[in-house]
């Protein structure tokens, strides 16, 4: 199994290599790819060093799978070239997510949509992944009517430069370039990604569109506010869900606890609830603060946390790769 990791020196790319190693993915040949300035440098995988190659050389090697985390422009340009030589591309950028000809996949929720013909598979937005892990099983049982999500997103979602900004502000170092329009330390920015013409950010638009595609259901409404907070790892979401049908809280907890990849942490008497600090470095999606909305019927409040670099990006991509290998789709 030849596997290319495109963007292997980036924050998500490094986690992808770590996850591939941890899960012992069946790689016989690893092909790390990065930008022109990184060609010839080394990356580590399973105690071995591998030389970073150019995109052209990686395509010529005809890998079985290419996992991309190199930005939308790179994906739009090069993913089709990999697909042309028979490679199955799993892309972590936003480039292909809403393309009607491409599948948008969270394996625990909708991997069964994949076929051998899917040569470019889209990995959803990090905030979307943890949200649909909870919405999916509840939608099947109670039928979603409306979802309101407010996110509290880690600076790692912006990349290494954002982590550097936060750490420099903590230490009082003004020499580091700012990636946010304001300081992030001791602050919260209701501004994830860029603003669109309707005054929603691109992150909020992704959250409003992607779950419908993943769930194969456009009958419910969803609105979002995305906020960047001074947390270094793990995204949190406050979610209000109105259902068409009545629900039982104990049954909700049971459904979620039986969902693969979801961990229910919901014991407020013992101060047990999900937190970014707890989720960092883990692959599960944690859900807690499960309670009725007392302001209207058939409505649920809950709190969802996940490591945005792992299940929100790298782990989900590797799980897609595992699925297509296990089901002989590659």
PDB file of N, CA and C in Angstrom, residues 4-85:
ATOM      1  N   UNK A   4       0.674   8.529   0.022  1.00  0.00           N
ATOM      2  CA  UNK A   4       1.269   9.861   0.007  1.00  0.00           C
ATOM      3  C   UNK A   4       0.574  10.723   1.052  1.00  0.00           C
ATOM      4  N   UNK A   5       1.341  11.489   1.804  1.00  0.00           N
ATOM      5  CA  UNK A   5       0.795  12.481   2.736  1.00  0.00           C
ATOM      6  C   UNK A   5       1.212  13.845   2.230  1.00  0.00           C
ATOM      7  N   UNK A   6       0.253  14.563   1.678  1.00  0.00           N
ATOM      8  CA  UNK A   6       0.529  15.865   1.053  1.00  0.00           C
ATOM      9  C   UNK A   6       0.301  16.961   2.097  1.00  0.00           C
ATOM     10  N   UNK A   7       1.347  17.745   2.331  1.00  0.00           N
ATOM     11  CA  UNK A   7       1.315  18.717   3.420  1.00  0.00           C
ATOM     12  C   UNK A   7       1.876  18.092   4.684  1.00  0.00           C
ATOM     13  N   UNK A   8       2.871  17.215   4.528  1.00  0.00           N
ATOM     14  CA  UNK A   8       3.366  16.389   5.633  1.00  0.00           C
ATOM     15  C   UNK A   8       4.144  17.169   6.684  1.00  0.00           C
ATOM     16  N   UNK A   9       4.557  18.404   6.374  1.00  0.00           N
ATOM     17  CA  UNK A   9       5.291  19.187   7.371  1.00  0.00           C
ATOM     18  C   UNK A   9       4.379  20.119   8.168  1.00  0.00           C
ATOM     19  N   UNK A  10       3.124  20.253   7.761  1.00  0.00           N
ATOM     20  CA  UNK A  10       2.194  21.155   8.444  1.00  0.00           C
ATOM     21  C   UNK A  10       1.674  20.560   9.743  1.00  0.00           C
ATOM     22  N   UNK A  11       0.916  21.360  10.469  1.00  0.00           N
ATOM     23  CA  UNK A  11       0.408  20.937  11.775  1.00  0.00           C
ATOM     24  C   UNK A  11      -0.485  19.698  11.651  1.00  0.00           C
ATOM     25  N   UNK A  12      -1.439  19.724  10.711  1.00  0.00           N
ATOM     26  CA  UNK A  12      -2.322  18.569  10.519  1.00  0.00           C
ATOM     27  C   UNK A  12      -1.557  17.415   9.880  1.00  0.00           C
ATOM     28  N   UNK A  13      -0.673  17.714   8.923  1.00  0.00           N
ATOM     29  CA  UNK A  13       0.113  16.672   8.268  1.00  0.00           C
ATOM     30  C   UNK A  13       0.941  15.869   9.254  1.00  0.00           C
ATOM     31  N   UNK A  14       1.533  16.565  10.224  1.00  0.00           N
ATOM     32  CA  UNK A  14       2.319  15.877  11.246  1.00  0.00           C
ATOM     33  C   UNK A  14       1.445  14.960  12.102  1.00  0.00           C
ATOM     34  N   UNK A  15       0.240  15.427  12.412  1.00  0.00           N
ATOM     35  CA  UNK A  15      -0.683  14.589  13.193  1.00  0.00           C
ATOM     36  C   UNK A  15      -1.143  13.403  12.351  1.00  0.00           C
ATOM     37  N   UNK A  16      -1.324  13.608  11.045  1.00  0.00           N
ATOM     38  CA  UNK A  16      -1.699  12.492  10.161  1.00  0.00           C
ATOM     39  C   UNK A  16      -0.657  11.385  10.209  1.00  0.00           C
ATOM     40  N   UNK A  17       0.621  11.762  10.133  1.00  0.00           N
ATOM     41  CA  UNK A  17       1.685  10.758  10.210  1.00  0.00           C
ATOM     42  C   UNK A  17       1.642  10.028  11.553  1.00  0.00           C
ATOM     43  N   UNK A  18       1.393  10.779  12.621  1.00  0.00           N
ATOM     44  CA  UNK A  18       1.308  10.192  13.964  1.00  0.00           C
ATOM     45  C   UNK A  18       0.141   9.213  14.052  1.00  0.00           C
ATOM     46  N   UNK A  19      -1.017   9.598  13.515  1.00  0.00           N
ATOM     47  CA  UNK A  19      -2.207   8.745  13.577  1.00  0.00           C
ATOM     48  C   UNK A  19      -2.024   7.497  12.712  1.00  0.00           C
ATOM     49  N   UNK A  20      -1.457   7.656  11.529  1.00  0.00           N
ATOM     50  CA  UNK A  20      -1.173   6.498  10.668  1.00  0.00           C
ATOM     51  C   UNK A  20      -0.281   5.496  11.394  1.00  0.00           C
ATOM     52  N   UNK A  21       0.706   6.016  12.119  1.00  0.00           N
ATOM     53  CA  UNK A  21       1.615   5.153  12.879  1.00  0.00           C
ATOM     54  C   UNK A  21       0.892   4.491  14.045  1.00  0.00           C
ATOM     55  N   UNK A  22       0.141   5.276  14.816  1.00  0.00           N
ATOM     56  CA  UNK A  22      -0.563   4.743  15.982  1.00  0.00           C
ATOM     57  C   UNK A  22      -1.548   3.645  15.601  1.00  0.00           C
ATOM     58  N   UNK A  23      -2.234   3.836  14.482  1.00  0.00           N
ATOM     59  CA  UNK A  23      -3.266   2.877  14.069  1.00  0.00           C
ATOM     60  C   UNK A  23      -2.695   1.767  13.186  1.00  0.00           C
ATOM     61  N   UNK A  24      -1.372   1.816  12.999  1.00  0.00           N
ATOM     62  CA  UNK A  24      -0.666   0.786  12.229  1.00  0.00           C
ATOM     63  C   UNK A  24      -1.297   0.580  10.854  1.00  0.00           C
ATOM     64  N   UNK A  25      -1.548   1.690  10.166  1.00  0.00           N
ATOM     65  CA  UNK A  25      -2.126   1.610   8.828  1.00  0.00           C
ATOM     66  C   UNK A  25      -1.159   0.844   7.920  1.00  0.00           C
ATOM     67  N   UNK A  26      -1.669  -0.035   7.048  1.00  0.00           N
ATOM     68  CA  UNK A  26      -0.802  -0.928   6.258  1.00  0.00           C
ATOM     69  C   UNK A  26      -0.043  -0.226   5.135  1.00  0.00           C
ATOM     70  N   UNK A  27       0.968   0.534   5.501  1.00  0.00           N
ATOM     71  CA  UNK A  27       1.784   1.256   4.512  1.00  0.00           C
ATOM     72  C   UNK A  27       3.019   0.429   4.169  1.00  0.00           C
ATOM     73  N   UNK A  28       3.225   0.195   2.885  1.00  0.00           N
ATOM     74  CA  UNK A  28       4.472  -0.438   2.452  1.00  0.00           C
ATOM     75  C   UNK A  28       5.457   0.607   1.933  1.00  0.00           C
ATOM     76  N   UNK A  29       4.911   1.734   1.466  1.00  0.00           N
ATOM     77  CA  UNK A  29       5.774   2.827   1.000  1.00  0.00           C
ATOM     78  C   UNK A  29       5.119   4.170   1.339  1.00  0.00           C
ATOM     79  N   UNK A  30       5.806   4.955   2.148  1.00  0.00           N
ATOM     80  CA  UNK A  30       5.318   6.286   2.508  1.00  0.00           C
ATOM     81  C   UNK A  30       5.949   7.325   1.595  1.00  0.00           C
ATOM     82  N   UNK A  31       5.094   8.205   1.054  1.00  0.00           N
ATOM     83  CA  UNK A  31       5.570   9.267   0.155  1.00  0.00           C
ATOM     84  C   UNK A  31       5.175  10.611   0.767  1.00  0.00           C
ATOM     85  N   UNK A  32       6.082  11.241   1.520  1.00  0.00           N
ATOM     86  CA  UNK A  32       5.750  12.552   2.081  1.00  0.00           C
ATOM     87  C   UNK A  32       5.924  13.649   1.036  1.00  0.00           C
ATOM     88  N   UNK A  33       4.950  14.555   0.986  1.00  0.00           N
ATOM     89  CA  UNK A  33       4.955  15.644   0.007  1.00  0.00           C
ATOM     90  C   UNK A  33       4.749  16.949   0.768  1.00  0.00           C
ATOM     91  N   UNK A  34       5.457  17.978   0.344  1.00  0.00           N
ATOM     92  CA  UNK A  34       5.268  19.293   0.956  1.00  0.00           C
ATOM     93  C   UNK A  34       5.596  20.361  -0.088  1.00  0.00           C
ATOM     94  N   UNK A  35       5.659  21.605   0.355  1.00  0.00           N
ATOM     95  CA  UNK A  35       5.913  22.716  -0.569  1.00  0.00           C
ATOM     96  C   UNK A  35       7.328  22.631  -1.145  1.00  0.00           C
ATOM     97  N   UNK A  36       7.555  23.395  -2.193  1.00  0.00           N
ATOM     98  CA  UNK A  36       8.854  23.379  -2.893  1.00  0.00           C
ATOM     99  C   UNK A  36      10.018  23.596  -1.924  1.00  0.00           C
ATOM    100  N   UNK A  37       9.835  24.498  -0.959  1.00  0.00           N
ATOM    101  CA  UNK A  37      10.956  24.813  -0.060  1.00  0.00           C
ATOM    102  C   UNK A  37      11.295  23.667   0.895  1.00  0.00           C
ATOM    103  N   UNK A  38      10.402  22.686   1.013  1.00  0.00           N
ATOM    104  CA  UNK A  38      10.646  21.565   1.923  1.00  0.00           C
ATOM    105  C   UNK A  38      11.167  20.322   1.213  1.00  0.00           C
ATOM    106  N   UNK A  39      11.208  20.341  -0.111  1.00  0.00           N
ATOM    107  CA  UNK A  39      11.676  19.170  -0.867  1.00  0.00           C
ATOM    108  C   UNK A  39      13.111  18.842  -0.473  1.00  0.00           C
ATOM    109  N   UNK A  40      13.354  17.560  -0.181  1.00  0.00           N
ATOM    110  CA  UNK A  40      14.681  17.124   0.239  1.00  0.00           C
ATOM    111  C   UNK A  40      14.842  17.048   1.746  1.00  0.00           C
ATOM    112  N   UNK A  41      13.973  17.723   2.477  1.00  0.00           N
ATOM    113  CA  UNK A  41      14.001  17.615   3.936  1.00  0.00           C
ATOM    114  C   UNK A  41      13.420  16.269   4.365  1.00  0.00           C
ATOM    115  N   UNK A  42      13.527  15.976   5.646  1.00  0.00           N
ATOM    116  CA  UNK A  42      13.096  14.667   6.148  1.00  0.00           C
ATOM    117  C   UNK A  42      11.894  14.803   7.089  1.00  0.00           C
ATOM    118  N   UNK A  43      11.043  13.769   7.082  1.00  0.00           N
ATOM    119  CA  UNK A  43      10.015  13.616   8.114  1.00  0.00           C
ATOM    120  C   UNK A  43      10.183  12.242   8.743  1.00  0.00           C
ATOM    121  N   UNK A  44       9.771  12.128  10.002  1.00  0.00           N
ATOM    122  CA  UNK A  44       9.913  10.853  10.710  1.00  0.00           C
ATOM    123  C   UNK A  44       8.600  10.088  10.708  1.00  0.00           C
ATOM    124  N   UNK A  45       8.719   8.781  10.501  1.00  0.00           N
ATOM    125  CA  UNK A  45       7.561   7.894  10.582  1.00  0.00           C
ATOM    126  C   UNK A  45       8.060   6.536  11.046  1.00  0.00           C
ATOM    127  N   UNK A  46       7.538   6.071  12.170  1.00  0.00           N
ATOM    128  CA  UNK A  46       7.955   4.784  12.749  1.00  0.00           C
ATOM    129  C   UNK A  46       9.478   4.687  12.904  1.00  0.00           C
ATOM    130  N   UNK A  47      10.057   5.696  13.502  1.00  0.00           N
ATOM    131  CA  UNK A  47      11.497   5.748  13.782  1.00  0.00           C
ATOM    132  C   UNK A  47      12.373   5.793  12.530  1.00  0.00           C
ATOM    133  N   UNK A  48      11.752   5.903  11.362  1.00  0.00           N
ATOM    134  CA  UNK A  48      12.535   6.035  10.133  1.00  0.00           C
ATOM    135  C   UNK A  48      12.398   7.447   9.580  1.00  0.00           C
ATOM    136  N   UNK A  49      13.389   7.862   8.811  1.00  0.00           N
ATOM    137  CA  UNK A  49      13.318   9.160   8.152  1.00  0.00           C
ATOM    138  C   UNK A  49      12.984   8.974   6.677  1.00  0.00           C
ATOM    139  N   UNK A  50      12.054   9.791   6.187  1.00  0.00           N
ATOM    140  CA  UNK A  50      11.643   9.735   4.789  1.00  0.00           C
ATOM    141  C   UNK A  50      11.864  11.102   4.162  1.00  0.00           C
ATOM    142  N   UNK A  51      12.334  11.089   2.932  1.00  0.00           N
ATOM    143  CA  UNK A  51      12.652  12.335   2.233  1.00  0.00           C
ATOM    144  C   UNK A  51      11.408  12.907   1.563  1.00  0.00           C
ATOM    145  N   UNK A  52      11.183  14.179   1.786  1.00  0.00           N
ATOM    146  CA  UNK A  52      10.038  14.864   1.169  1.00  0.00           C
ATOM    147  C   UNK A  52      10.295  15.023  -0.325  1.00  0.00           C
ATOM    148  N   UNK A  53       9.272  14.683  -1.113  1.00  0.00           N
ATOM    149  CA  UNK A  53       9.394  14.762  -2.573  1.00  0.00           C
ATOM    150  C   UNK A  53       8.437  15.818  -3.126  1.00  0.00           C
ATOM    151  N   UNK A  54       8.618  16.124  -4.402  1.00  0.00           N
ATOM    152  CA  UNK A  54       7.755  17.104  -5.061  1.00  0.00           C
ATOM    153  C   UNK A  54       6.404  16.486  -5.401  1.00  0.00           C
ATOM    154  N   UNK A  55       5.440  17.334  -5.678  1.00  0.00           N
ATOM    155  CA  UNK A  55       4.118  16.866  -6.085  1.00  0.00           C
ATOM    156  C   UNK A  55       4.234  16.039  -7.374  1.00  0.00           C
ATOM    157  N   UNK A  56       5.060  16.493  -8.294  1.00  0.00           N
ATOM    158  CA  UNK A  56       5.232  15.802  -9.573  1.00  0.00           C
ATOM    159  C   UNK A  56       5.757  14.379  -9.358  1.00  0.00           C
ATOM    160  N   UNK A  57       6.758  14.240  -8.504  1.00  0.00           N
ATOM    161  CA  UNK A  57       7.331  12.920  -8.238  1.00  0.00           C
ATOM    162  C   UNK A  57       6.335  12.012  -7.517  1.00  0.00           C
ATOM    163  N   UNK A  58       5.540  12.609  -6.624  1.00  0.00           N
ATOM    164  CA  UNK A  58       4.538  11.824  -5.895  1.00  0.00           C
ATOM    165  C   UNK A  58       3.473  11.293  -6.846  1.00  0.00           C
ATOM    166  N   UNK A  59       3.023  12.122  -7.776  1.00  0.00           N
ATOM    167  CA  UNK A  59       2.026  11.675  -8.762  1.00  0.00           C
ATOM    168  C   UNK A  59       2.604  10.570  -9.638  1.00  0.00           C
ATOM    169  N   UNK A  60       3.868  10.733 -10.030  1.00  0.00           N
ATOM    170  CA  UNK A  60       4.531   9.730 -10.872  1.00  0.00           C
ATOM    171  C   UNK A  60       4.648   8.387 -10.157  1.00  0.00           C
ATOM    172  N   UNK A  61       4.712   8.412  -8.827  1.00  0.00           N
ATOM    173  CA  UNK A  61       4.824   7.173  -8.047  1.00  0.00           C
ATOM    174  C   UNK A  61       3.507   6.410  -7.980  1.00  0.00           C
ATOM    175  N   UNK A  62       2.406   7.046  -8.401  1.00  0.00           N
ATOM    176  CA  UNK A  62       1.067   6.433  -8.423  1.00  0.00           C
ATOM    177  C   UNK A  62       0.704   5.768  -7.090  1.00  0.00           C
ATOM    178  N   UNK A  63       0.637   6.548  -6.028  1.00  0.00           N
ATOM    179  CA  UNK A  63       0.252   5.946  -4.740  1.00  0.00           C
ATOM    180  C   UNK A  63      -1.177   5.417  -4.778  1.00  0.00           C
ATOM    181  N   UNK A  64      -1.467   4.452  -3.915  1.00  0.00           N
ATOM    182  CA  UNK A  64      -2.832   3.929  -3.812  1.00  0.00           C
ATOM    183  C   UNK A  64      -3.747   4.979  -3.191  1.00  0.00           C
ATOM    184  N   UNK A  65      -3.230   5.655  -2.156  1.00  0.00           N
ATOM    185  CA  UNK A  65      -3.998   6.661  -1.422  1.00  0.00           C
ATOM    186  C   UNK A  65      -3.129   7.898  -1.238  1.00  0.00           C
ATOM    187  N   UNK A  66      -3.725   9.068  -1.391  1.00  0.00           N
ATOM    188  CA  UNK A  66      -3.050  10.324  -1.059  1.00  0.00           C
ATOM    189  C   UNK A  66      -3.939  11.080  -0.078  1.00  0.00           C
ATOM    190  N   UNK A  67      -3.395  11.371   1.096  1.00  0.00           N
ATOM    191  CA  UNK A  67      -4.135  12.142   2.098  1.00  0.00           C
ATOM    192  C   UNK A  67      -3.607  13.571   2.058  1.00  0.00           C
ATOM    193  N   UNK A  68      -4.496  14.501   1.733  1.00  0.00           N
ATOM    194  CA  UNK A  68      -4.113  15.899   1.526  1.00  0.00           C
ATOM    195  C   UNK A  68      -4.434  16.749   2.750  1.00  0.00           C
ATOM    196  N   UNK A  69      -3.490  17.585   3.159  1.00  0.00           N
ATOM    197  CA  UNK A  69      -3.769  18.666   4.100  1.00  0.00           C
ATOM    198  C   UNK A  69      -2.840  19.821   3.743  1.00  0.00           C
ATOM    199  N   UNK A  70      -3.125  20.415   2.605  1.00  0.00           N
ATOM    200  CA  UNK A  70      -2.207  21.427   2.070  1.00  0.00           C
ATOM    201  C   UNK A  70      -2.922  22.667   1.549  1.00  0.00           C
ATOM    202  N   UNK A  71      -4.185  22.864   1.923  1.00  0.00           N
ATOM    203  CA  UNK A  71      -4.908  24.054   1.485  1.00  0.00           C
ATOM    204  C   UNK A  71      -5.746  23.807   0.252  1.00  0.00           C
ATOM    205  N   UNK A  72      -6.798  24.606   0.115  1.00  0.00           N
ATOM    206  CA  UNK A  72      -7.766  24.405  -0.954  1.00  0.00           C
ATOM    207  C   UNK A  72      -7.201  24.580  -2.345  1.00  0.00           C
ATOM    208  N   UNK A  73      -6.358  25.587  -2.541  1.00  0.00           N
ATOM    209  CA  UNK A  73      -5.779  25.830  -3.859  1.00  0.00           C
ATOM    210  C   UNK A  73      -4.941  24.658  -4.334  1.00  0.00           C
ATOM    211  N   UNK A  74      -4.125  24.120  -3.436  1.00  0.00           N
ATOM    212  CA  UNK A  74      -3.290  22.952  -3.760  1.00  0.00           C
ATOM    213  C   UNK A  74      -4.165  21.750  -4.102  1.00  0.00           C
ATOM    214  N   UNK A  75      -5.228  21.557  -3.338  1.00  0.00           N
ATOM    215  CA  UNK A  75      -6.124  20.418  -3.581  1.00  0.00           C
ATOM    216  C   UNK A  75      -6.830  20.530  -4.918  1.00  0.00           C
ATOM    217  N   UNK A  76      -7.301  21.730  -5.235  1.00  0.00           N
ATOM    218  CA  UNK A  76      -7.990  21.929  -6.512  1.00  0.00           C
ATOM    219  C   UNK A  76      -7.061  21.657  -7.689  1.00  0.00           C
ATOM    220  N   UNK A  77      -5.802  22.037  -7.537  1.00  0.00           N
ATOM    221  CA  UNK A  77      -4.851  21.860  -8.631  1.00  0.00           C
ATOM    222  C   UNK A  77      -4.367  20.425  -8.774  1.00  0.00           C
ATOM    223  N   UNK A  78      -4.047  19.787  -7.649  1.00  0.00           N
ATOM    224  CA  UNK A  78      -3.328  18.524  -7.736  1.00  0.00           C
ATOM    225  C   UNK A  78      -4.152  17.270  -7.443  1.00  0.00           C
ATOM    226  N   UNK A  79      -5.234  17.380  -6.675  1.00  0.00           N
ATOM    227  CA  UNK A  79      -6.036  16.184  -6.387  1.00  0.00           C
ATOM    228  C   UNK A  79      -6.520  15.498  -7.670  1.00  0.00           C
ATOM    229  N   UNK A  80      -7.012  16.254  -8.671  1.00  0.00           N
ATOM    230  CA  UNK A  80      -7.436  15.594  -9.916  1.00  0.00           C
ATOM    231  C   UNK A  80      -6.288  14.894 -10.641  1.00  0.00           C
ATOM    232  N   UNK A  81      -5.061  15.414 -10.502  1.00  0.00           N
ATOM    233  CA  UNK A  81      -3.916  14.787 -11.168  1.00  0.00           C
ATOM    234  C   UNK A  81      -3.575  13.450 -10.520  1.00  0.00           C
ATOM    235  N   UNK A  82      -3.691  13.377  -9.199  1.00  0.00           N
ATOM    236  CA  UNK A  82      -3.530  12.088  -8.511  1.00  0.00           C
ATOM    237  C   UNK A  82      -4.645  11.130  -8.931  1.00  0.00           C
ATOM    238  N   UNK A  83      -5.875  11.637  -8.960  1.00  0.00           N
ATOM    239  CA  UNK A  83      -7.018  10.791  -9.314  1.00  0.00           C
ATOM    240  C   UNK A  83      -6.856  10.213 -10.728  1.00  0.00           C
ATOM    241  N   UNK A  84      -6.282  11.000 -11.633  1.00  0.00           N
ATOM    242  CA  UNK A  84      -6.093  10.554 -13.022  1.00  0.00           C
ATOM    243  C   UNK A  84      -5.185   9.339 -13.124  1.00  0.00           C
ATOM    244  N   UNK A  85      -4.226   9.203 -12.186  1.00  0.00           N
ATOM    245  CA  UNK A  85      -3.316   8.042 -12.235  1.00  0.00           C
ATOM    246  C   UNK A  85      -3.828   6.896 -11.364  1.00  0.00           C
TER     247      UNK A  85
END
